[in-house]
Short mmCIF file of C-alpha atoms and ligand atoms in Angstrom, two decimals:
data_model
loop_
_atom_site.label_atom_id
_atom_site.label_comp_id
_atom_site.label_asym_id
_atom_site.label_seq_id
_atom_site.Cartn_x
_atom_site.Cartn_y
_atom_site.Cartn_z
CA UNK A 1 70.66 110.62 53.07
CA UNK A 2 69.00 111.39 56.38
CA UNK A 3 65.97 113.61 56.14
CA UNK A 4 66.52 117.16 57.33
CA UNK A 5 64.71 118.11 60.53
CA UNK A 6 64.73 121.41 62.29
CA UNK A 7 64.90 121.62 66.08
CA UNK A 8 61.62 123.46 65.92
CA UNK A 9 60.05 120.16 64.82
CA UNK A 10 62.38 117.90 66.86
CA UNK A 11 62.05 119.57 70.24
CA UNK A 12 65.31 118.20 71.62
CA UNK A 13 68.23 116.31 70.19
CA UNK A 14 70.01 114.86 73.23
CA UNK A 15 73.27 113.43 71.90
CA UNK A 16 73.24 110.23 73.88
CA UNK A 17 69.53 109.50 73.92
CA UNK A 18 68.86 110.54 70.31
CA UNK A 19 71.95 108.78 69.07
CA UNK A 20 71.66 105.23 70.39
CA UNK A 21 74.17 102.57 69.31
CA UNK A 22 72.16 101.80 66.15
CA UNK A 23 72.19 105.44 65.00
CA UNK A 24 74.18 106.68 62.02
CA UNK A 25 76.29 108.76 64.42
CA UNK A 26 77.26 105.76 66.55
CA UNK A 27 78.00 103.70 63.45
CA UNK A 28 80.26 106.40 61.97
CA UNK A 29 82.10 106.75 65.26
CA UNK A 30 82.61 102.98 65.63
CA UNK A 31 83.83 102.72 62.04
CA UNK A 32 86.14 105.76 62.41
CA UNK A 33 87.65 104.28 65.57
CA UNK A 34 88.81 101.28 63.50
CA UNK A 35 91.07 103.51 61.41
CA UNK A 36 91.88 106.58 63.52
CA UNK A 37 92.88 106.67 67.20
CA UNK A 38 89.72 107.54 69.11
CA UNK A 39 87.99 107.86 65.74
CA UNK A 40 89.33 111.34 65.14
CA UNK A 41 92.04 113.60 63.69
CA UNK A 42 91.48 116.42 66.16
CA UNK A 43 91.49 116.26 69.93
CA UNK A 44 88.74 118.84 70.12
CA UNK A 45 86.28 116.79 68.00
CA UNK A 46 85.77 114.18 70.68
CA UNK A 47 83.35 114.33 73.59
CA UNK A 48 81.46 111.54 75.32
CA UNK A 49 79.90 109.32 74.24
CA UNK A 50 80.75 110.43 70.68
CA UNK A 51 80.49 113.68 68.76
CA UNK A 52 77.74 114.60 66.34
CA UNK A 53 78.83 114.11 62.71
CA UNK A 54 78.37 116.99 60.30
CA UNK A 55 76.32 116.36 57.17
CA UNK A 56 76.25 119.90 55.78
CA UNK A 57 76.23 123.52 56.74
CA UNK A 58 74.49 126.56 55.35
CA UNK A 59 74.83 130.03 56.82
CA UNK A 60 74.82 129.74 60.58
CA UNK A 61 73.07 126.34 60.63
CA UNK A 62 74.65 122.90 60.63
CA UNK A 63 72.80 119.69 59.92
CA UNK A 64 74.15 116.49 61.42
CA UNK A 65 73.94 112.99 59.92
CA UNK A 66 70.72 112.32 61.84
CA UNK A 67 69.13 115.23 60.00
CA UNK A 68 69.07 117.45 63.09
CA UNK A 69 69.75 121.11 62.48
CA UNK A 70 71.49 123.26 65.10
CA UNK A 71 72.75 126.85 65.17
CA UNK A 72 76.48 126.62 64.67
CA UNK A 73 78.06 128.86 67.29
CA UNK A 74 81.39 127.08 66.94
CA UNK A 75 82.08 127.73 63.23
CA UNK A 76 85.05 125.38 62.93
CA UNK A 77 86.55 126.67 66.15
CA UNK A 78 85.77 130.32 65.25
CA UNK A 79 87.36 130.15 61.76
CA UNK A 80 84.14 130.62 59.74
CA UNK A 81 83.19 134.21 60.39
CA UNK A 82 80.68 134.05 57.52
CA UNK A 83 79.30 130.66 58.57
CA UNK A 84 78.97 127.87 56.04
CA UNK A 85 78.81 128.02 52.24
CA UNK A 86 79.06 131.79 51.98
CA UNK A 87 78.09 132.51 48.34
CA UNK A 88 80.86 135.02 47.59
CA UNK A 89 83.57 132.83 49.13
CA UNK A 90 82.26 129.80 47.25
CA UNK A 91 82.19 131.72 43.98
CA UNK A 92 85.77 132.90 44.47
CA UNK A 93 86.96 129.39 45.35
CA UNK A 94 85.25 127.85 42.31
CA UNK A 95 86.75 130.52 40.06
CA UNK A 96 90.25 129.76 41.39
CA UNK A 97 89.59 125.99 41.26
CA UNK A 98 89.14 126.18 37.49
CA UNK A 99 92.60 127.68 37.21
CA UNK A 100 94.41 125.35 39.58
CA UNK A 101 94.60 124.51 43.25
CA UNK A 102 98.34 124.77 43.94
CA UNK A 103 101.46 125.72 42.05
CA UNK A 104 105.22 125.60 42.54
CA UNK A 105 105.16 129.26 41.46
CA UNK A 106 103.82 132.26 43.36
CA UNK A 107 100.37 133.44 42.25
CA UNK A 108 98.48 136.71 42.61
CA UNK A 109 95.99 135.65 45.35
CA UNK A 110 98.87 135.42 47.85
CA UNK A 111 99.87 139.01 47.01
CA UNK A 112 96.26 140.22 47.34
CA UNK A 113 95.83 138.72 50.81
CA UNK A 114 99.26 139.98 51.92
CA UNK A 115 98.40 143.53 50.79
CA UNK A 116 94.98 143.41 52.41
CA UNK A 117 96.40 142.36 55.80
CA UNK A 118 99.38 144.71 55.77
CA UNK A 119 97.06 147.61 54.93
CA UNK A 120 94.56 146.60 57.61
CA UNK A 121 96.78 145.79 60.61
CA UNK A 122 98.77 148.79 61.88
CA UNK A 123 101.79 146.85 63.21
CA UNK A 124 102.42 144.93 59.97
CA UNK A 125 105.09 145.89 57.44
CA UNK A 126 105.66 142.45 55.91
CA UNK A 127 103.85 139.11 56.11
CA UNK A 128 104.66 135.43 55.40
CA UNK A 129 101.98 132.73 54.96
CA UNK A 130 101.89 129.24 56.45
CA UNK A 131 99.25 126.48 56.58
CA UNK A 132 97.95 126.62 60.14
CA UNK A 133 98.10 128.70 63.28
CA UNK A 134 100.47 126.16 64.84
CA UNK A 135 102.89 126.47 61.96
CA UNK A 136 102.72 130.26 62.05
CA UNK A 137 103.39 130.32 65.82
CA UNK A 138 106.40 128.07 65.22
CA UNK A 139 107.70 130.44 62.56
CA UNK A 140 107.18 133.49 64.81
CA UNK A 141 109.13 131.87 67.67
CA UNK A 142 111.96 130.92 65.30
CA UNK A 143 112.04 134.46 63.90
CA UNK A 144 112.37 135.84 67.43
CA UNK A 145 115.19 133.42 68.20
CA UNK A 146 117.05 134.19 64.97
CA UNK A 147 116.59 137.94 65.52
CA UNK A 148 117.74 138.03 69.15
CA UNK A 149 120.26 135.17 69.15
CA UNK A 150 118.52 133.87 72.30
CA UNK A 151 116.67 130.61 72.81
CA UNK A 152 114.23 130.74 75.76
CA UNK A 153 110.74 132.13 75.35
CA UNK A 154 108.04 133.32 77.76
CA UNK A 155 104.32 132.70 77.59
CA UNK A 156 101.35 133.03 79.91
CA UNK A 157 99.88 130.28 82.03
CA UNK A 158 96.69 128.87 80.53
CA UNK A 159 97.34 130.34 77.08
CA UNK A 160 97.01 127.98 74.12
CA UNK A 161 99.04 128.71 70.99
CA UNK A 162 98.70 125.48 69.01
CA UNK A 163 100.78 122.35 69.26
CA UNK A 164 104.35 123.40 68.49
CA UNK A 165 106.54 121.90 71.24
CA UNK A 166 107.66 125.14 72.89
CA UNK A 167 104.16 126.51 73.32
CA UNK A 168 102.65 123.27 74.63
CA UNK A 169 103.79 124.32 78.07
CA UNK A 170 101.39 125.26 80.89
CA UNK A 171 98.26 125.75 78.84
CA UNK A 172 96.36 123.14 80.82
CA UNK A 173 98.20 123.01 84.18
CA UNK A 174 96.32 121.52 87.10
CA UNK A 175 96.43 122.87 90.66
CA UNK A 176 98.62 120.06 92.04
CA UNK A 177 101.43 121.00 89.63
CA UNK A 178 100.98 124.65 88.74
CA UNK A 179 103.08 126.17 91.56
CA UNK A 180 102.79 129.66 93.09
CA UNK A 181 100.50 132.24 91.47
CA UNK A 182 103.31 134.80 91.16
CA UNK A 183 105.75 132.30 89.57
CA UNK A 184 103.83 129.49 87.86
CA UNK A 185 105.71 126.28 87.16
CA UNK A 186 106.38 125.43 83.54
CA UNK A 187 104.53 122.17 83.04
CA UNK A 188 104.38 120.11 79.83
CA UNK A 189 100.74 120.10 78.68
CA UNK A 190 101.28 117.08 76.41
CA UNK A 191 103.37 113.97 76.20
CA UNK A 192 106.00 113.68 73.50
CA UNK A 193 107.88 116.88 74.32
CA UNK A 194 111.63 116.97 74.95
CA UNK A 195 112.57 117.29 78.65
CA UNK A 196 114.28 120.59 77.87
CA UNK A 197 111.02 122.24 76.82
CA UNK A 198 109.97 123.00 80.39
CA UNK A 199 113.24 124.81 81.15
CA UNK A 200 113.24 126.55 77.75
CA UNK A 201 109.90 128.20 78.49
CA UNK A 202 109.24 130.73 81.24
CA UNK A 203 105.60 130.72 82.34
CA UNK A 204 104.12 134.05 83.44
CA UNK A 205 100.88 134.94 85.27
CA UNK A 206 98.55 137.04 83.09
CA UNK A 207 97.42 140.46 84.28
CA UNK A 208 100.02 140.51 87.08
CA UNK A 209 102.45 143.35 86.38
CA UNK A 210 104.39 142.94 89.60
CA UNK A 211 105.07 139.24 89.08
CA UNK A 212 105.98 139.73 85.42
CA UNK A 213 108.34 142.56 86.36
CA UNK A 214 110.07 140.38 88.96
CA UNK A 215 110.31 137.34 86.66
CA UNK A 216 111.75 139.41 83.82
CA UNK A 217 114.27 141.04 86.17
CA UNK A 218 115.68 137.52 86.60
CA UNK A 219 115.15 136.06 83.13
CA UNK A 220 114.51 138.95 80.71
CA UNK A 221 118.00 138.93 79.18
CA UNK A 222 117.68 135.23 78.25
CA UNK A 223 114.36 135.58 76.42
CA UNK A 224 113.93 135.67 72.65
CA UNK A 225 110.16 136.14 72.68
CA UNK A 226 107.20 136.90 74.87
CA UNK A 227 104.04 135.44 73.38
CA UNK A 228 100.59 136.70 74.36
CA UNK A 229 97.05 136.63 73.04
CA UNK A 230 95.05 139.87 73.42
CA UNK A 231 91.97 137.77 74.23
CA UNK A 232 92.77 134.19 75.22
CA UNK A 233 89.87 131.72 75.12
CA UNK A 234 91.52 128.92 77.13
CA UNK A 235 91.86 131.29 80.08
CA UNK A 236 88.24 132.42 79.81
CA UNK A 237 88.87 135.55 77.70
CA UNK A 238 90.39 137.67 80.49
CA UNK A 239 90.45 141.31 79.41
CA UNK A 240 93.84 142.97 79.78
CA UNK A 241 93.70 145.08 82.96
CA UNK A 242 95.31 148.48 83.59
CA UNK A 243 96.94 148.70 80.16
CA UNK A 244 98.60 145.33 80.69
CA UNK A 245 99.45 144.99 77.01
CA UNK A 246 101.07 148.45 76.87
CA UNK A 247 103.08 147.37 79.92
CA UNK A 248 104.18 144.22 78.04
CA UNK A 249 105.28 146.38 75.13
CA UNK A 250 107.43 148.58 77.36
CA UNK A 251 109.01 145.84 79.41
CA UNK A 252 109.86 143.64 76.42
CA UNK A 253 111.47 146.63 74.72
CA UNK A 254 113.59 147.22 77.84
CA UNK A 255 114.96 143.68 77.64
CA UNK A 256 115.20 143.41 73.85
CA UNK A 257 112.53 140.67 73.73
CA UNK A 258 110.43 140.18 70.58
CA UNK A 259 106.75 140.71 71.49
CA UNK A 260 104.44 138.32 69.63
CA UNK A 261 100.66 138.75 69.54
CA UNK A 262 98.87 135.48 68.74
CA UNK A 263 95.65 136.55 67.01
CA UNK A 264 94.72 133.22 65.48
CA UNK A 265 91.37 133.62 67.26
CA UNK A 266 91.39 137.18 68.60
CA UNK A 267 91.94 138.88 65.23
CA UNK A 268 88.14 138.67 65.08
CA UNK A 269 87.61 141.29 67.78
CA UNK A 270 88.05 144.32 65.55
CA UNK A 271 88.55 145.41 61.96
CA UNK A 272 92.23 146.08 62.73
CA UNK A 273 92.71 143.05 65.00
CA UNK A 274 93.30 142.28 68.67
CA UNK A 275 96.37 144.38 69.46
CA UNK A 276 94.81 147.36 67.68
CA UNK A 277 91.86 147.08 70.04
CA UNK A 278 93.59 146.20 73.31
CA UNK A 279 97.13 147.52 72.84
CA UNK A 280 100.54 145.91 72.79
CA UNK A 281 101.95 147.21 69.50
CA UNK A 282 103.61 143.83 68.85
CA UNK A 283 106.76 143.18 66.83
CA UNK A 284 105.12 140.13 65.27
CA UNK A 285 101.50 139.02 64.94
CA UNK A 286 100.30 135.50 64.23
CA UNK A 287 97.14 134.88 62.21
CA UNK A 288 95.06 131.87 61.19
CA UNK A 289 91.40 130.82 61.06
CA UNK A 290 89.27 133.70 59.64
CA UNK A 291 91.97 134.95 57.25
CA UNK A 292 91.61 131.69 55.27
CA UNK A 293 87.88 132.11 54.60
CA UNK A 294 87.27 128.49 55.66
CA UNK A 295 90.39 126.92 54.12
CA UNK A 296 93.65 126.03 55.90
CA UNK A 297 95.96 128.95 56.57
CA UNK A 298 98.35 130.63 58.98
CA UNK A 299 100.51 133.74 58.74
CA UNK A 300 103.12 135.77 60.60
CA UNK A 301 103.54 139.46 60.00
CA UNK A 302 105.34 142.34 61.62
CA UNK A 303 108.36 144.58 61.60
CA UNK A 304 110.30 144.72 58.34
CA UNK A 305 113.59 144.31 60.23
CA UNK A 306 112.54 140.95 61.73
CA UNK A 307 110.69 139.70 58.66
CA UNK A 308 113.82 140.44 56.59
CA UNK A 309 115.33 137.29 58.12
CA UNK A 310 113.14 135.35 55.66
CA UNK A 311 114.21 137.35 52.60
CA UNK A 312 116.12 135.24 50.03
CA UNK A 313 116.91 138.07 47.61
CA UNK A 314 120.30 139.00 49.08
CA UNK A 315 121.61 135.45 49.49
CA UNK A 316 120.51 132.55 51.72
CA UNK A 317 118.08 133.91 54.32
CA UNK A 318 118.97 133.80 58.01
CA UNK A 319 115.90 131.62 58.62
CA UNK A 320 114.89 128.83 56.26
CA UNK A 321 111.15 128.28 55.95
CA UNK A 322 109.01 126.76 53.23
CA UNK A 323 105.86 124.64 53.11
CA UNK A 324 104.49 122.95 49.99
CA UNK A 325 101.15 124.69 50.48
CA UNK A 326 102.29 127.98 52.06
CA UNK A 327 100.72 130.92 50.22
CA UNK A 328 98.30 128.51 48.56
CA UNK A 329 96.09 130.33 46.01
CA UNK A 330 92.85 128.65 47.09
CA UNK A 331 93.23 129.60 50.77
CA UNK A 332 94.40 133.09 49.83
CA UNK A 333 91.44 133.56 47.45
CA UNK A 334 88.95 132.40 50.08
CA UNK A 335 90.65 134.60 52.68
CA UNK A 336 90.36 137.70 50.49
CA UNK A 337 86.70 136.95 49.79
CA UNK A 338 86.07 136.58 53.54
CA UNK A 339 87.90 139.71 54.65
CA UNK A 340 86.53 142.00 51.95
CA UNK A 341 83.03 141.18 53.23
CA UNK A 342 83.97 142.45 56.67
CA UNK A 343 83.77 146.25 56.80
CA UNK A 344 84.08 147.97 60.23
CA UNK A 345 80.25 148.26 60.50
CA UNK A 346 79.95 144.47 60.41
CA UNK A 347 82.30 144.16 63.38
CA UNK A 348 80.12 146.72 65.20
CA UNK A 349 76.95 144.79 64.38
CA UNK A 350 78.42 141.48 65.57
CA UNK A 351 79.70 143.13 68.73
CA UNK A 352 76.25 144.57 69.55
CA UNK A 353 74.70 141.11 69.04
CA UNK A 354 77.47 139.55 71.16
CA UNK A 355 76.92 142.07 73.97
CA UNK A 356 73.19 141.33 73.95
CA UNK A 357 73.85 137.57 74.03
CA UNK A 358 76.34 137.87 76.92
CA UNK A 359 74.10 140.14 79.02
CA UNK A 360 70.91 138.08 78.60
CA UNK A 361 72.52 134.64 78.89
CA UNK A 362 74.33 135.78 82.04
CA UNK A 363 71.03 136.97 83.48
CA UNK A 364 69.56 133.51 82.70
CA UNK A 365 72.46 131.82 84.54
CA UNK A 366 71.97 134.14 87.52
CA UNK A 367 68.20 133.41 87.55
CA UNK A 368 68.92 129.67 87.57
CA UNK A 369 71.43 130.10 90.40
CA UNK A 370 74.20 128.46 88.36
CA UNK A 371 77.79 129.59 88.86
CA UNK A 372 78.52 130.24 85.20
CA UNK A 373 78.99 133.11 82.78
CA UNK A 374 79.46 133.92 79.13
CA UNK A 375 82.70 135.86 78.79
CA UNK A 376 84.31 137.28 75.68
CA UNK A 377 84.14 140.37 73.50
CA UNK A 378 82.97 141.24 70.00
CA UNK A 379 81.89 138.09 68.22
CA UNK A 380 83.74 135.77 70.63
CA UNK A 381 81.95 134.00 73.45
CA UNK A 382 82.97 131.46 76.08
CA UNK A 383 80.74 129.59 78.47
CA UNK A 384 82.76 129.43 81.69
CA UNK A 385 81.75 127.48 84.83
CA UNK A 386 82.26 130.38 87.23
CA UNK A 387 80.47 133.60 88.14
CA UNK A 388 83.55 135.42 89.45
CA UNK A 389 85.32 137.97 87.24
CA UNK A 390 87.95 136.28 85.07
CA UNK A 391 91.42 137.76 85.47
CA UNK A 392 93.61 134.85 84.40
CA UNK A 393 93.72 131.06 83.95
CA UNK A 394 93.32 130.37 87.66
CA UNK A 395 90.07 132.35 87.91
CA UNK A 396 88.15 129.39 86.45
CA UNK A 397 87.86 126.57 89.02
CA UNK A 398 89.35 123.22 88.00
CA UNK A 399 87.45 121.06 90.54
CA UNK A 400 85.03 118.18 89.74
CA UNK A 401 81.96 120.34 90.43
CA UNK A 402 83.07 122.95 87.88
CA UNK A 403 83.87 120.18 85.36
CA UNK A 404 80.40 118.69 85.88
CA UNK A 405 78.80 122.12 85.49
CA UNK A 406 80.71 122.61 82.24
CA UNK A 407 79.61 119.20 80.92
CA UNK A 408 76.03 120.05 81.85
CA UNK A 409 76.20 123.43 80.11
CA UNK A 410 77.72 121.93 76.97
CA UNK A 411 75.24 119.09 76.82
CA UNK A 412 72.36 121.43 77.61
CA UNK A 413 73.27 123.82 74.82
CA UNK A 414 73.76 121.00 72.31
CA UNK A 415 70.43 119.46 73.31
CA UNK A 416 68.74 122.82 72.90
CA UNK A 417 70.14 123.16 69.39
CA UNK A 418 73.26 125.29 69.90
CA UNK A 419 76.76 124.10 69.04
CA UNK A 420 79.67 125.29 71.19
CA UNK A 421 82.88 123.40 71.98
CA UNK A 422 83.00 121.17 75.03
CA UNK A 423 85.22 123.85 76.62
CA UNK A 424 82.45 126.38 75.96
CA UNK A 425 84.06 128.27 73.08
CA UNK A 426 81.80 129.86 70.50
CA UNK A 427 81.68 132.66 67.96
CA UNK A 428 79.02 134.61 66.14
CA UNK A 429 79.00 134.58 62.36
CA UNK A 430 77.75 137.22 59.94
CA UNK A 431 74.60 135.29 58.85
CA UNK A 432 73.37 135.57 62.46
CA UNK A 433 70.82 138.10 63.57
CA UNK A 434 68.59 138.76 66.56
CA UNK A 435 66.69 135.48 66.04
CA UNK A 436 69.83 133.40 66.60
CA UNK A 437 70.76 135.45 69.66
CA UNK A 438 67.29 134.91 71.15
CA UNK A 439 67.62 131.18 70.52
CA UNK A 440 71.01 131.10 72.21
CA UNK A 441 69.59 132.86 75.26
CA UNK A 442 66.68 130.40 75.46
CA UNK A 443 69.14 127.51 75.07
CA UNK A 444 71.36 128.97 77.82
CA UNK A 445 68.38 129.05 80.20
CA UNK A 446 67.70 125.38 79.37
CA UNK A 447 71.41 124.53 79.75
CA UNK A 448 71.53 126.25 83.12
CA UNK A 449 68.94 123.75 84.38
CA UNK A 450 71.03 120.85 83.07
CA UNK A 451 74.12 122.29 84.75
CA UNK A 452 72.28 122.69 88.04
CA UNK A 453 71.21 119.03 87.84
CA UNK A 454 74.78 117.90 87.01
CA UNK A 455 76.12 119.88 89.96
CA UNK A 456 73.59 118.23 92.28
CA UNK A 457 74.62 114.76 91.05
CA UNK A 458 78.29 115.54 91.80
CA UNK A 459 77.55 116.95 95.25
CA UNK A 460 75.48 113.82 96.10
CA UNK A 461 78.20 111.38 94.94
C1 LIG B 501 95.30 131.30 69.99
C2 LIG B 501 95.65 130.15 69.09
N1 LIG B 501 96.87 130.08 68.55
C3 LIG B 501 97.22 129.09 67.71
C4 LIG B 501 96.34 128.10 67.40
C5 LIG B 501 96.74 126.99 66.45
O1 LIG B 501 96.08 127.13 65.24
P1 LIG B 501 95.80 125.86 64.30
O2 LIG B 501 94.76 125.03 64.99
O3 LIG B 501 95.35 126.45 63.00
O4 LIG B 501 97.09 125.14 64.19
C6 LIG B 501 95.05 128.12 67.93
C7 LIG B 501 94.07 127.07 67.60
O5 LIG B 501 92.96 127.06 68.02
C8 LIG B 501 94.69 129.16 68.82
O6 LIG B 501 93.49 129.22 69.38
#
């Protein structure tokens, strides 16, 4: 096993330079590529020349296979709100492990997590578990269709909701195809989707009441669902402006559209979740990530009238849904152990740390003269390659200079010992304190220099 080194002893850990072809990292990547396309099971894992490989994690620190320790600001794409190897979650998992990992029968942990969420989230009356956010989004869309008897759905441009076919539309549109700002084109964001998907999905511009009003005047009566995220990372965490989410609630009610809040990531922003903080009062809410305490999970909850479509007690339900591992006792046990360690004061503490990080890192970017910012709220952060206020997906430039700046910022942060995704996503975890925030700010200043250099290289070429 590689010897553990801290970044305080290894001043920098540049991915490419410190991981030459003979390194353990390069070897693992080459070997993985023999068996898995691109050496990976997740698109997000990969970045050039190859990702770091995790050896182990403890608290908010992750050690890679070279023995280099970094602060983990990514936390399995924001899922690990308590960081790695949280003692109470581990204890609860081990206790459940001794009694079995999965059954064909319901077990009490599922009930405990259901009760906890229904009591905590104001818009929930009933909840149904799934195995991932993607699966839960799929179930929410099907519930909306079955409830309304309509087929088309609406979503916002630049909003990611997992990889169910009907939501893989216009989350990564590029300027040559995205159409007018007030009526964005629906563009497939992946291969492998049926041709009909683009016409089955209406794409809306976020934070634009006038455009949404006009588009729903034309299409509102055809729509089963309108899907939003109170704080969407792929669009740079734009905050809803002028009660935009209350407006969505009203207008969807007018047209009989089911309003779905995707809180797979944004549930983190408050004790009661994203809609409770920013508005919307959704009919259905989708969960994932932190509610599984580090194990796979997804869930849909909401109005009893809609959720009743899943109820088998009065005969075959209107909507058939299953899943060998849905309601799994291990995930539910870990989820309960994670959420019961999150009282409102802990959200406040994380938010204060997050505010400090955002303010000071942004000052460091401004000092370095780099067009970049840390956006987000609460424990969520996103490094974005722009210094203009972010209103929607199009606020973040998609040109080569911005892409180079983003690569420079990502590489700079990684080299300075801070893990964020290559798209700049990050999240605080409860083991973090002021020390980790200070280290992020110092890393951001270092990354700003790398980004400035990358931008110069692009402008010269
Ligand atoms: C907002 C949002 N919805 C849905 C999903 C899909 O969740 P999962 O990756 O668990 O399938 C994600 C994943 O990151 C997400 O960010």
